[in-house]
């Protein structure tokens, strides 16, 4: 099967970006919305066509899913070390095309209503298309260097969209924060890439992820500080993934990224930036698993588990609904990372890998739905805060039902997509690491509680007297909500282990009823507690928050991680390190250069009379020289 046509999938959004960007002032806003949406519809159709062809027609040969690569030589360094540009079609790239094209297409449709009347309407759709092009190019990349190029384009796109409201200082600060934090993380990624290129002599994914290849079997011989260089490279690459996916402690940019328009939040959290790190680890999974007994993979597991718990605790205390959803994303991405971290490679033992990718798919649907529903709510009440909401089920029935479906799905309620994918993660964790399993179950209960905390607070709670009577969003916004609500249920019924596995060989996955019962019980307990606390106005939330005292305060302030970063940056780096260097630069380096320059100027002033251009000066100098020489001659002759 020739999959070369798949290059059109990212190139169509790129063409839309160029068309809208170059003709920014010439295209009417309504037309630019349609151009962006139709362009993404074309990529959407091609992505689903590719998935059908791959999974149901030509992808599987003798029971094993194949990899199709079409690449073109770009730069050569040695006979083996070169950089190609191309497309790589395999299980996870095809799955990611479905995720990105679906969420991006729905976001484009939704934005036609949400951004209506915005002065930068055309520019917004241009940036959305650039973001989609960057992520599609990333998931189709055939080698590490190519993925890094698109990785940075994703960062640029997020900067443009988070800071879209550029007249708003907080939005500009949030965009810079996201860009700077992820740049630090990406420095680790780049160093890891260079180490792999130096020691392995290749960037090609097929060669790097071949369990029988030299990339895995031979590199362990070179070590540094007790670990092989390839293990260090994988840890550094995960640093880049942790930055993009907002894992602790590189998560601080994620809450502030809510300053961008809500459709941007949906795209970032469901299908592009934050899932890029999970995709990167999955792409290199054989290396993570086989090199040095999976040492780097253990780091992935524990960072994911801690991030899931850390973010869930913070989400309990936030009052801005978009920030609750932001920390929810961090927590769910932690689930995906820990699932990869506890996974093996062969057959059913690779359950964690399959579960991680399965949860990435289902999470994209219900998290995209949650953010777009949140945008519908904000569009109606003109506020992000729970204190300004309540009783909206009477005014916004479609948003209410779709939000409820998404909340049930992320809470792991039976019958919804999140139940199936989260159950597989819990089973994988139980089989490989009981401590991580306990953390995962506890996080499942917290997730159900904080999601239904905002659900009851928005749609039930107090009977808020609104200045303007809220109303349901237009069809351009509600149709994507309905579609994603359907997907938040339907994707759970995909027999995912038949399509995406670590060793590319399908296996049969079964529901573990005892573990599922525990998870469901914990989730229902969280929902019941949220019902008691927030269904009607009571004093219970204040009593409980006061009972937790300092812990609640710390969680509300996100455990002061931002303040720690600012202290380290300003008080240590700027004052203790940068200031002495700046003094040395100004007074020693600049001072030395200034001394040399000033001395040269003074000397030139002193001798410039010798080249005055006046004949009498030259005659005087000549006669004076002759007299001096004569005196010296006579003096020496007399003596």
CSV table of N, CA, C and O in Angstrom, one decimal, residues 24 188 221 249 361 441 542 614:
chain,number,residue,atom,x,y,z
A,24,UNK,N,-4.5,38.1,5.2
A,24,UNK,CA,-5.2,38.4,6.4
A,24,UNK,C,-6.2,39.5,6.3
A,24,UNK,O,-7.4,39.4,6.8
A,188,UNK,N,17.0,19.6,27.1
A,188,UNK,CA,17.3,18.2,27.4
A,188,UNK,C,17.0,17.3,26.3
A,188,UNK,O,17.8,16.4,26.0
A,221,UNK,N,27.3,-0.5,26.4
A,221,UNK,CA,28.7,-0.7,26.8
A,221,UNK,C,29.4,0.7,27.2
A,221,UNK,O,30.3,0.7,28.0
A,249,UNK,N,8.4,18.5,37.6
A,249,UNK,CA,8.1,19.8,38.1
A,249,UNK,C,8.1,20.9,36.9
A,249,UNK,O,8.2,22.0,37.2
A,361,UNK,N,-6.6,8.2,23.5
A,361,UNK,CA,-7.7,8.3,22.6
A,361,UNK,C,-9.0,8.8,23.3
A,361,UNK,O,-9.6,9.8,22.9
A,441,UNK,N,-5.7,4.4,42.0
A,441,UNK,CA,-7.1,4.2,42.4
A,441,UNK,C,-7.5,5.5,43.2
A,441,UNK,O,-8.6,6.0,43.1
A,542,UNK,N,-16.8,24.7,53.2
A,542,UNK,CA,-16.0,25.6,54.0
A,542,UNK,C,-15.5,24.9,55.3
A,542,UNK,O,-14.3,25.1,55.7
A,614,UNK,N,50.1,70.7,7.2
A,614,UNK,CA,50.7,72.0,7.1
A,614,UNK,C,52.2,71.9,6.7
A,614,UNK,O,52.9,71.3,7.5
